[in-house]
PDB file of C-alpha atoms and ligand atoms in Angstrom:
ATOM      1  CA  MET A   1      26.052 -22.071 -33.931  1.00 57.00           C
ATOM      2  CA  GLY A   2      29.467 -24.086 -32.802  1.00 64.00           C
ATOM      3  CA  GLU A   3      28.697 -26.599 -29.733  1.00 70.00           C
ATOM      4  CA  GLY A   4      29.339 -24.904 -26.690  1.00 76.00           C
ATOM      5  CA  ALA A   5      28.484 -21.306 -27.887  1.00 83.00           C
ATOM      6  CA  VAL A   6      26.520 -19.160 -24.985  1.00 86.00           C
ATOM      7  CA  ILE A   7      23.645 -17.504 -26.171  1.00 85.00           C
ATOM      8  CA  LYS A   8      23.371 -14.271 -24.123  1.00 88.00           C
ATOM      9  CA  GLN A   9      19.586 -13.076 -24.119  1.00 87.00           C
ATOM     10  CA  GLN A  10      18.259 -10.052 -22.120  1.00 85.00           C
ATOM     11  CA  VAL A  11      14.872 -11.683 -20.770  1.00 85.00           C
ATOM     12  CA  VAL A  12      13.729  -9.103 -18.126  1.00 84.00           C
ATOM     13  CA  GLY A  13      14.816  -5.472 -17.644  1.00 89.00           C
ATOM     14  CA  LYS A  14      14.655  -2.538 -15.378  1.00 91.00           C
ATOM     15  CA  PRO A  15      10.901  -0.474 -15.798  1.00 94.00           C
ATOM     16  CA  LYS A  16      11.117   2.588 -17.335  1.00 95.00           C
ATOM     17  CA  ALA A  17       9.493   4.104 -13.903  1.00 95.00           C
ATOM     18  CA  VAL A  18      12.053   2.863 -12.073  1.00 93.00           C
ATOM     19  CA  GLN A  19      15.283   4.842 -11.702  1.00 89.00           C
ATOM     20  CA  LEU A  20      18.398   3.858 -10.143  1.00 84.00           C
ATOM     21  CA  ASP A  21      20.815   7.074 -10.108  1.00 76.00           C
ATOM     22  CA  PHE A  22      20.154   7.209  -6.245  1.00 66.00           C
ATOM     23  CA  MET A  23      22.237   4.223  -5.621  1.00 65.00           C
ATOM     24  CA  PRO A  24      23.902   2.765  -3.145  1.00 69.00           C
ATOM     25  CA  PHE A  25      20.922   0.859  -3.074  1.00 74.00           C
ATOM     26  CA  LYS A  26      19.163   2.118   0.468  1.00 82.00           C
ATOM     27  CA  PHE A  27      17.266  -0.927   1.629  1.00 91.00           C
ATOM     28  CA  CYS A  28      18.189  -3.521   4.059  1.00 94.00           C
ATOM     29  CA  PRO A  29      19.454  -7.248   2.389  1.00 95.00           C
ATOM     30  CA  GLY A  30      16.135  -8.958   2.768  1.00 96.00           C
ATOM     31  CA  CYS A  31      13.742  -6.329   2.853  1.00 96.00           C
ATOM     32  CA  HIS A  32      10.426  -6.693   0.333  1.00 97.00           C
ATOM     33  CA  GLU A  33       9.969  -2.581  -0.330  1.00 95.00           C
ATOM     34  CA  SER A  34      11.774  -2.858  -3.463  1.00 93.00           C
ATOM     35  CA  LEU A  35      10.237  -5.690  -4.898  1.00 95.00           C
ATOM     36  CA  VAL A  36       7.213  -3.277  -4.443  1.00 97.00           C
ATOM     37  CA  TRP A  37       9.466  -1.144  -5.671  1.00 94.00           C
ATOM     38  CA  ARG A  38       9.906  -2.727  -9.017  1.00 95.00           C
ATOM     39  CA  ALA A  39       6.368  -3.806  -9.241  1.00 97.00           C
ATOM     40  CA  LEU A  40       4.965   0.082  -8.799  1.00 97.00           C
ATOM     41  CA  GLY A  41       7.387   0.459 -11.664  1.00 97.00           C
ATOM     42  CA  GLU A  42       6.424  -2.117 -14.021  1.00 97.00           C
ATOM     43  CA  VAL A  43       2.523  -0.897 -13.590  1.00 98.00           C
ATOM     44  CA  ILE A  44       3.261   2.500 -14.259  1.00 98.00           C
ATOM     45  CA  ASP A  45       5.435   1.113 -17.351  1.00 98.00           C
ATOM     46  CA  GLU A  46       2.142  -1.283 -18.610  1.00 98.00           C
ATOM     47  CA  LEU A  47      -0.556   1.331 -17.976  1.00 98.00           C
ATOM     48  CA  ASP A  48       2.113   3.720 -19.541  1.00 98.00           C
ATOM     49  CA  ILE A  49       0.641   6.250 -16.926  1.00 98.00           C
ATOM     50  CA  GLN A  50       4.461   7.372 -16.140  1.00 97.00           C
ATOM     51  CA  GLY A  51       3.539  11.237 -17.005  1.00 97.00           C
ATOM     52  CA  LYS A  52       0.614  11.351 -15.435  1.00 97.00           C
ATOM     53  CA  ALA A  53       1.509   9.683 -11.946  1.00 98.00           C
ATOM     54  CA  ILE A  54       1.908  11.502  -8.818  1.00 98.00           C
ATOM     55  CA  ALA A  55       3.401   9.782  -6.095  1.00 97.00           C
ATOM     56  CA  CYS A  56       2.952  10.836  -2.225  1.00 98.00           C
ATOM     57  CA  LEU A  57       5.685   9.630  -0.082  1.00 97.00           C
ATOM     58  CA  ASP A  58       4.820   9.324   3.617  1.00 96.00           C
ATOM     59  CA  ILE A  59       7.656   8.700   6.340  1.00 95.00           C
ATOM     60  CA  GLY A  60       9.345   5.459   6.461  1.00 93.00           C
ATOM     61  CA  CYS A  61      11.737   3.426   4.697  1.00 92.00           C
ATOM     62  CA  SER A  62       9.422   3.747   1.622  1.00 88.00           C
ATOM     63  CA  GLY A  63       9.919   7.404   1.557  1.00 87.00           C
ATOM     64  CA  VAL A  64      13.602   6.437  -0.659  1.00 83.00           C
ATOM     65  CA  LEU A  65      10.572   5.966  -3.955  1.00 83.00           C
ATOM     66  CA  MET A  66      10.655   9.578  -3.849  1.00 82.00           C
ATOM     67  CA  VAL A  67      13.697   9.588  -5.807  1.00 84.00           C
ATOM     68  CA  GLY A  68      13.445   5.830  -7.139  1.00 90.00           C
ATOM     69  CA  LEU A  69      10.276   5.994  -9.183  1.00 93.00           C
ATOM     70  CA  ALA A  70      10.726   8.281 -12.193  1.00 94.00           C
ATOM     71  CA  VAL A  71       7.374  10.207 -11.924  1.00 96.00           C
ATOM     72  CA  ASP A  72       6.337  13.347 -10.157  1.00 97.00           C
ATOM     73  CA  GLY A  73       6.064  13.589  -6.538  1.00 95.00           C
ATOM     74  CA  LEU A  74       5.785  14.972  -3.230  1.00 96.00           C
ATOM     75  CA  HIS A  75       7.475  14.211   0.242  1.00 95.00           C
ATOM     76  CA  CYS A  76       4.638  15.082   2.666  1.00 96.00           C
ATOM     77  CA  LEU A  77       4.636  15.277   6.512  1.00 97.00           C
ATOM     78  CA  HIS A  78       4.400  11.959   8.947  1.00 96.00           C
ATOM     79  CA  GLY A  79       0.965  10.416   8.107  1.00 97.00           C
ATOM     80  CA  ARG A  80      -0.492  13.193   5.691  1.00 98.00           C
ATOM     81  CA  SER A  81      -0.002  11.573   2.293  1.00 98.00           C
ATOM     82  CA  THR A  82      -3.049  10.515   2.144  1.00 98.00           C
ATOM     83  CA  ALA A  83      -4.643  13.607   2.841  1.00 98.00           C
ATOM     84  CA  VAL A  84      -2.208  15.217   0.411  1.00 98.00           C
ATOM     85  CA  ALA A  85      -3.060  12.941  -2.331  1.00 98.00           C
ATOM     86  CA  ALA A  86      -6.680  13.442  -1.778  1.00 98.00           C
ATOM     87  CA  GLY A  87      -5.753  17.422  -2.481  1.00 98.00           C
ATOM     88  CA  VAL A  88      -3.799  16.527  -5.291  1.00 98.00           C
ATOM     89  CA  LYS A  89      -6.295  14.722  -7.107  1.00 98.00           C
ATOM     90  CA  ARG A  90      -8.703  17.016  -6.731  1.00 98.00           C
ATOM     91  CA  VAL A  91      -6.438  19.995  -8.094  1.00 98.00           C
ATOM     92  CA  LEU A  92      -5.534  17.650 -11.182  1.00 98.00           C
ATOM     93  CA  PRO A  93      -8.338  15.471 -11.775  1.00 98.00           C
ATOM     94  CA  GLN A  94      -6.409  13.751 -14.540  1.00 97.00           C
ATOM     95  CA  ALA A  95      -3.429  12.914 -12.622  1.00 98.00           C
ATOM     96  CA  ILE A  96      -3.282   9.231 -11.202  1.00 98.00           C
ATOM     97  CA  CYS A  97      -2.454   9.852  -7.695  1.00 98.00           C
ATOM     98  CA  PHE A  98      -1.240   7.719  -5.619  1.00 98.00           C
ATOM     99  CA  ASN A  99       0.318   7.545  -1.766  1.00 98.00           C
ATOM    100  CA  ILE A 100       2.486   5.060  -0.430  1.00 98.00           C
ATOM    101  CA  GLY A 101       2.779   4.368   3.426  1.00 97.00           C
ATOM    102  CA  GLY A 102       3.496   1.928   6.066  1.00 96.00           C
ATOM    103  CA  ASP A 103       2.076   0.814   9.587  1.00 96.00           C
ATOM    104  CA  GLY A 104       2.621   4.349  11.123  1.00 94.00           C
ATOM    105  CA  SER A 105       1.760   6.342   8.285  1.00 96.00           C
ATOM    106  CA  LEU A 106      -1.489   4.565   7.858  1.00 98.00           C
ATOM    107  CA  CYS A 107      -2.742   3.095  10.971  1.00 97.00           C
ATOM    108  CA  ALA A 108      -0.969   5.440  13.336  1.00 97.00           C
ATOM    109  CA  ILE A 109      -0.449   8.884  13.192  1.00 97.00           C
ATOM    110  CA  GLY A 110      -2.558   8.970   9.600  1.00 97.00           C
ATOM    111  CA  ALA A 111      -5.088   6.611  10.596  1.00 98.00           C
ATOM    112  CA  GLY A 112      -7.635   9.766  10.893  1.00 98.00           C
ATOM    113  CA  HIS A 113      -7.101  10.767   7.136  1.00 98.00           C
ATOM    114  CA  MET A 114      -7.454   7.132   5.985  1.00 98.00           C
ATOM    115  CA  VAL A 115     -11.058   7.106   7.442  1.00 98.00           C
ATOM    116  CA  ASN A 116     -11.685  10.346   5.316  1.00 98.00           C
ATOM    117  CA  VAL A 117     -10.471   9.364   2.247  1.00 98.00           C
ATOM    118  CA  MET A 118     -12.312   6.066   2.095  1.00 98.00           C
ATOM    119  CA  MET A 119     -15.583   7.792   3.598  1.00 98.00           C
ATOM    120  CA  ARG A 120     -15.482  10.798   0.962  1.00 97.00           C
ATOM    121  CA  SER A 121     -14.179   7.601  -1.896  1.00 97.00           C
ATOM    122  CA  ASP A 122     -11.529   9.981  -3.108  1.00 98.00           C
ATOM    123  CA  PRO A 123     -10.669   8.784  -6.299  1.00 98.00           C
ATOM    124  CA  ILE A 124      -7.190   7.763  -5.232  1.00 98.00           C
ATOM    125  CA  THR A 125      -5.125   4.565  -4.676  1.00 98.00           C
ATOM    126  CA  THR A 126      -2.900   3.689  -1.547  1.00 98.00           C
ATOM    127  CA  ILE A 127       0.053   1.062  -1.156  1.00 98.00           C
ATOM    128  CA  PHE A 128      -0.005   0.130   2.152  1.00 98.00           C
ATOM    129  CA  LEU A 129       3.396  -1.767   3.209  1.00 98.00           C
ATOM    130  CA  ASN A 130       2.823  -4.237   6.354  1.00 98.00           C
ATOM    131  CA  ASN A 131       5.708  -5.114   8.336  1.00 97.00           C
ATOM    132  CA  SER A 132       4.087  -5.538  11.834  1.00 97.00           C
ATOM    133  CA  GLY A 133       6.509  -2.905  12.917  1.00 96.00           C
ATOM    134  CA  TYR A 134       8.053   0.787  12.459  1.00 95.00           C
ATOM    135  CA  GLY A 135      11.020  -0.136  10.342  1.00 93.00           C
ATOM    136  CA  MET A 136      12.353   3.173   9.494  1.00 92.00           C
ATOM    137  CA  THR A 137      12.405   4.552  13.175  1.00 92.00           C
ATOM    138  CA  GLY A 138      14.525   1.115  14.827  1.00 92.00           C
ATOM    139  CA  GLY A 139      11.499  -1.626  15.001  1.00 94.00           C
ATOM    140  CA  GLN A 140       8.979   0.075  17.512  1.00 96.00           C
ATOM    141  CA  VAL A 141       5.675  -1.962  18.133  1.00 96.00           C
ATOM    142  CA  ALA A 142       2.787  -0.559  15.757  1.00 97.00           C
ATOM    143  CA  PRO A 143      -0.761  -1.022  15.482  1.00 98.00           C
ATOM    144  CA  THR A 144      -0.232  -3.755  13.068  1.00 98.00           C
ATOM    145  CA  SER A 145       2.411  -5.686  15.087  1.00 98.00           C
ATOM    146  CA  LEU A 146       1.965  -9.488  15.764  1.00 98.00           C
ATOM    147  CA  ILE A 147       0.709 -10.339  19.171  1.00 98.00           C
ATOM    148  CA  GLY A 148       3.849 -11.687  21.434  1.00 98.00           C
ATOM    149  CA  LEU A 149       6.505 -10.036  18.681  1.00 98.00           C
ATOM    150  CA  ARG A 150       9.504  -8.706  20.433  1.00 97.00           C
ATOM    151  CA  THR A 151       9.915  -5.223  19.260  1.00 97.00           C
ATOM    152  CA  THR A 152      12.259  -2.219  20.691  1.00 96.00           C
ATOM    153  CA  THR A 153       9.196  -0.580  22.715  1.00 96.00           C
ATOM    154  CA  THR A 154       7.445  -4.066  23.787  1.00 97.00           C
ATOM    155  CA  PRO A 155      10.941  -5.760  24.761  1.00 97.00           C
ATOM    156  CA  GLU A 156       8.833  -8.999  25.972  1.00 97.00           C
ATOM    157  CA  GLY A 157       6.558  -9.136  23.454  1.00 97.00           C
ATOM    158  CA  ARG A 158       3.677  -7.566  22.044  1.00 97.00           C
ATOM    159  CA  ASP A 159       1.118  -7.693  24.895  1.00 97.00           C
ATOM    160  CA  VAL A 160      -2.709  -7.120  24.368  1.00 97.00           C
ATOM    161  CA  GLN A 161      -3.649  -5.459  27.989  1.00 97.00           C
ATOM    162  CA  SER A 162      -1.345  -2.601  27.280  1.00 96.00           C
ATOM    163  CA  THR A 163      -1.174  -2.230  23.281  1.00 96.00           C
ATOM    164  CA  GLY A 164      -4.058  -3.806  21.882  1.00 97.00           C
ATOM    165  CA  PHE A 165      -4.934  -5.554  18.936  1.00 98.00           C
ATOM    166  CA  PRO A 166      -3.304  -5.983  15.869  1.00 98.00           C
ATOM    167  CA  LEU A 167      -5.088  -3.791  13.120  1.00 98.00           C
ATOM    168  CA  HIS A 168      -6.699  -4.877  10.182  1.00 98.00           C
ATOM    169  CA  LEU A 169      -6.679  -2.140   7.440  1.00 98.00           C
ATOM    170  CA  SER A 170      -7.814  -4.103   4.586  1.00 98.00           C
ATOM    171  CA  GLU A 171     -10.486  -5.840   6.467  1.00 98.00           C
ATOM    172  CA  ILE A 172     -12.127  -2.067   7.672  1.00 98.00           C
ATOM    173  CA  ALA A 173     -11.747  -0.574   4.373  1.00 98.00           C
ATOM    174  CA  ALA A 174     -13.751  -3.274   2.863  1.00 98.00           C
ATOM    175  CA  THR A 175     -17.049  -2.240   4.719  1.00 98.00           C
ATOM    176  CA  MET A 176     -16.683   1.387   4.045  1.00 98.00           C
ATOM    177  CA  LEU A 177     -19.185   2.148   1.154  1.00 97.00           C
ATOM    178  CA  GLY A 178     -16.360   4.418  -0.420  1.00 97.00           C
ATOM    179  CA  THR A 179     -13.844   1.925  -1.560  1.00 98.00           C
ATOM    180  CA  ALA A 180     -13.971   0.581  -4.761  1.00 98.00           C
ATOM    181  CA  TYR A 181     -11.096  -1.821  -4.291  1.00 98.00           C
ATOM    182  CA  VAL A 182      -9.267  -3.421  -1.408  1.00 98.00           C
ATOM    183  CA  SER A 183      -6.824  -6.261  -1.410  1.00 98.00           C
ATOM    184  CA  ARG A 184      -4.035  -7.613   0.261  1.00 98.00           C
ATOM    185  CA  VAL A 185      -0.801  -9.483  -1.066  1.00 98.00           C
ATOM    186  CA  SER A 186       2.032 -10.128  -0.894  1.00 98.00           C
ATOM    187  CA  VAL A 187       5.819 -10.603  -2.224  1.00 98.00           C
ATOM    188  CA  HIS A 188       7.391 -13.201  -0.538  1.00 98.00           C
ATOM    189  CA  THR A 189       7.231 -15.750  -4.014  1.00 98.00           C
ATOM    190  CA  PRO A 190       7.273 -15.442  -7.862  1.00 97.00           C
ATOM    191  CA  ALA A 191       3.538 -16.205  -7.452  1.00 98.00           C
ATOM    192  CA  ASN A 192       2.638 -13.806  -4.806  1.00 98.00           C
ATOM    193  CA  TYR A 193       4.740 -11.260  -6.650  1.00 98.00           C
ATOM    194  CA  GLN A 194       2.785 -11.531  -9.738  1.00 98.00           C
ATOM    195  CA  LYS A 195      -0.696 -11.195  -7.699  1.00 98.00           C
ATOM    196  CA  ALA A 196       0.689  -8.477  -6.175  1.00 98.00           C
ATOM    197  CA  ARG A 197       1.424  -6.809  -9.618  1.00 98.00           C
ATOM    198  CA  LYS A 198      -1.914  -7.587 -10.557  1.00 98.00           C
ATOM    199  CA  ALA A 199      -3.534  -5.903  -7.493  1.00 98.00           C
ATOM    200  CA  ILE A 200      -1.714  -2.895  -8.103  1.00 98.00           C
ATOM    201  CA  LYS A 201      -2.752  -2.401 -11.558  1.00 98.00           C
ATOM    202  CA  THR A 202      -6.189  -2.902 -10.477  1.00 98.00           C
ATOM    203  CA  ALA A 203      -6.289  -0.401  -7.540  1.00 98.00           C
ATOM    204  CA  PHE A 204      -4.767   1.691 -10.644  1.00 98.00           C
ATOM    205  CA  GLN A 205      -7.372   0.913 -13.504  1.00 98.00           C
ATOM    206  CA  LYS A 206     -10.253   1.654 -10.926  1.00 98.00           C
ATOM    207  CA  GLN A 207      -8.817   4.916 -10.094  1.00 98.00           C
ATOM    208  CA  MET A 208      -8.273   5.806 -13.774  1.00 98.00           C
ATOM    209  CA  ASP A 209     -12.391   4.285 -14.163  1.00 98.00           C
ATOM    210  CA  GLY A 210     -13.222   6.943 -11.682  1.00 97.00           C
ATOM    211  CA  VAL A 211     -14.839   4.332  -9.893  1.00 98.00           C
ATOM    212  CA  GLY A 212     -13.561   4.968  -6.474  1.00 97.00           C
ATOM    213  CA  TYR A 213     -10.693   5.005  -4.012  1.00 98.00           C
ATOM    214  CA  SER A 214      -8.545   1.723  -3.830  1.00 98.00           C
ATOM    215  CA  LEU A 215      -6.069   0.034  -1.098  1.00 98.00           C
ATOM    216  CA  VAL A 216      -3.457  -2.266  -1.843  1.00 98.00           C
ATOM    217  CA  GLU A 217      -1.700  -3.909   1.446  1.00 98.00           C
ATOM    218  CA  ILE A 218       1.155  -5.469   0.710  1.00 98.00           C
ATOM    219  CA  LEU A 219       2.983  -7.662   3.484  1.00 98.00           C
ATOM    220  CA  CYS A 220       7.008  -7.099   3.479  1.00 98.00           C
ATOM    221  CA  ALA A 221       9.409  -8.838   5.687  1.00 98.00           C
ATOM    222  CA  CYS A 222      12.026  -6.222   7.334  1.00 97.00           C
ATOM    223  CA  PRO A 223      14.400  -8.685   8.517  1.00 98.00           C
ATOM    224  CA  PRO A 224      16.702  -6.437  10.781  1.00 97.00           C
ATOM    225  CA  ASN A 225      13.668  -5.343  12.978  1.00 97.00           C
ATOM    226  CA  TRP A 226      12.771  -9.028  13.223  1.00 97.00           C
ATOM    227  CA  GLY A 227      15.700 -10.068  14.057  1.00 97.00           C
ATOM    228  CA  LEU A 228      16.087 -12.628  11.314  1.00 98.00           C
ATOM    229  CA  SER A 229      17.782 -13.174   8.373  1.00 98.00           C
ATOM    230  CA  PRO A 230      16.675 -12.838   4.762  1.00 97.00           C
ATOM    231  CA  LEU A 231      15.579 -16.255   4.563  1.00 97.00           C
ATOM    232  CA  ALA A 232      13.575 -16.751   7.537  1.00 98.00           C
ATOM    233  CA  ALA A 233      12.396 -13.476   7.229  1.00 98.00           C
ATOM    234  CA  ASN A 234      10.455 -14.393   3.785  1.00 97.00           C
ATOM    235  CA  SER A 235       8.903 -17.858   5.854  1.00 98.00           C
ATOM    236  CA  PHE A 236       8.412 -15.407   8.673  1.00 98.00           C
ATOM    237  CA  VAL A 237       5.734 -14.156   6.272  1.00 98.00           C
ATOM    238  CA  GLU A 238       4.512 -17.105   5.032  1.00 98.00           C
ATOM    239  CA  GLU A 239       3.853 -19.042   8.503  1.00 98.00           C
ATOM    240  CA  LYS A 240       3.269 -15.935  10.768  1.00 98.00           C
ATOM    241  CA  LEU A 241       2.296 -12.983   9.035  1.00 98.00           C
ATOM    242  CA  ILE A 242      -0.429 -14.130   6.525  1.00 98.00           C
ATOM    243  CA  GLY A 243      -1.520 -15.985   9.440  1.00 98.00           C
ATOM    244  CA  GLU A 244      -2.899 -12.823  11.435  1.00 98.00           C
ATOM    245  CA  PHE A 245      -3.522 -10.935   7.973  1.00 98.00           C
ATOM    246  CA  PRO A 246      -5.033 -13.313   5.396  1.00 98.00           C
ATOM    247  CA  LEU A 247      -4.272 -12.450   2.146  1.00 98.00           C
ATOM    248  CA  GLY A 248      -7.256 -11.888  -0.968  1.00 98.00           C
ATOM    249  CA  GLU A 249      -9.411  -9.445  -2.621  1.00 98.00           C
ATOM    250  CA  PHE A 250     -11.613  -8.158   0.148  1.00 98.00           C
ATOM    251  CA  LYS A 251     -13.608  -5.383  -2.407  1.00 98.00           C
ATOM    252  CA  ASN A 252     -13.632  -5.256  -5.803  1.00 98.00           C
ATOM    253  CA  VAL A 253     -16.821  -3.343  -7.347  1.00 98.00           C
ATOM    254  CA  ASP A 254     -16.875  -1.111 -10.627  1.00 98.00           C
ATOM    255  CA  LYS A 255     -19.650   1.192  -9.379  1.00 98.00           C
ATOM    256  CA  ILE A 256     -20.162   2.440  -5.444  1.00 97.00           C
ATOM    257  CA  GLU A 257     -24.037   2.442  -5.854  1.00 95.00           C
ATOM    258  CA  TYR A 258     -26.197   4.517  -3.181  1.00 95.00           C
ATOM    259  CA  THR A 259     -29.796   6.372  -3.136  1.00 96.00           C
ATOM    260  CA  VAL A 260     -30.943   9.221  -1.462  1.00 96.00           C
ATOM    261  CA  ASP A 261     -34.331   8.041   0.777  1.00 97.00           C
ATOM    262  CA  PRO A 262     -36.893  10.934  -0.162  1.00 94.00           C
ATOM    263  CA  GLU A 263     -38.107  10.660   3.016  1.00 95.00           C
ATOM    264  CA  ILE A 264     -34.537  11.400   4.877  1.00 94.00           C
ATOM    265  CA  ASN A 265     -34.699  14.236   2.679  1.00 92.00           C
ATOM    266  CA  ARG A 266     -37.378  15.806   3.893  1.00 91.00           C
ATOM    267  CA  VAL A 267     -36.189  15.597   7.758  1.00 93.00           C
ATOM    268  CA  GLY A 268     -33.794  18.437   9.072  1.00 92.00           C
ATOM    269  CA  ARG A 269     -34.402  22.194  10.212  1.00 91.00           C
ATOM    270  CA  VAL A 270     -33.639  23.619   7.047  1.00 88.00           C
ATOM    271  CA  LYS A 271     -37.404  23.525   5.260  1.00 81.00           C
ATOM    272  CA  ARG A 272     -37.733  23.139   1.499  1.00 74.00           C
ATOM    273  CA  GLY A 273     -38.512  26.347  -0.391  1.00 67.00           C
TER     274      GLY A 273
HETATM  275  S1  SF4 B   1      14.400  -1.277   8.115  1.00 57.52           S
HETATM  276 FE1  SF4 B   1      12.633  -2.840   7.569  1.00 57.52          FE
HETATM  277  S2  SF4 B   1      11.481  -1.753   5.963  1.00 57.52           S
HETATM  278 FE2  SF4 B   1      13.457  -0.163   5.862  1.00 57.52          FE
HETATM  279  S3  SF4 B   1      14.861  -1.037   4.767  1.00 57.52           S
HETATM  280 FE3  SF4 B   1      15.503  -1.950   6.472  1.00 57.52          FE
HETATM  281  S4  SF4 B   1      13.967  -3.654   6.154  1.00 57.52           S
HETATM  282 FE4  SF4 B   1      13.131  -2.427   4.893  1.00 57.52          FE
END
């Protein structure tokens, strides 16, 4: 090959499970949800579950993945994607069912369903996108908003007296007996992206192995609603969001253990026959 020749070699391609037919691109510049999209596509390819995966999408910016992922799916009423995924799994136990939702879908209007799937250990996977506010509807305060964060409904900053403290869903999930895997990750650096991909894969694997419910919380930047440039929003994730919501694997078990106490089992109004 002569001097100065350019070698063109594709080193990375689009995951099979990602489809781009719905372009133009729907995410804002600097939005991290598009990285989650890619990570999901890569994991679905790696586990070879494209024909078995069923995505239950909630209301919010992530709902666009309904057409961005080349898997079967349902677009659910607001807050109900968790319950729908649990229901689909009961009807189709061989399917790999996962739901994707944001701060409102999983921590506010849909919080009750989250508690119930964890309590029942429904073997589904939840991908929770935490961007500290309501993205699609214009940046209102969310249960996960940082204290002091200026939102369209807390223009002076989130005030604990009127709107409470940030909700830590992963920490709550880790205390629930029915959860098999709980992890909080981010995608704001290449290294963190790889960890997020690994966490999603582990969560799906827990479901495939029939262990129980799995949750991956992913910290995401929302530059327009934070009033920051994409670059500044990336730094905000590193410097502030992770400060409130530390990254890590909160729970990872291969079996959910429990016992039935015979003495308790003798108590109750219904007598043994
Ligand atoms: S509003 Fe926020 S979450 Fe929604 S697409 Fe834009 S950056 Fe992403």
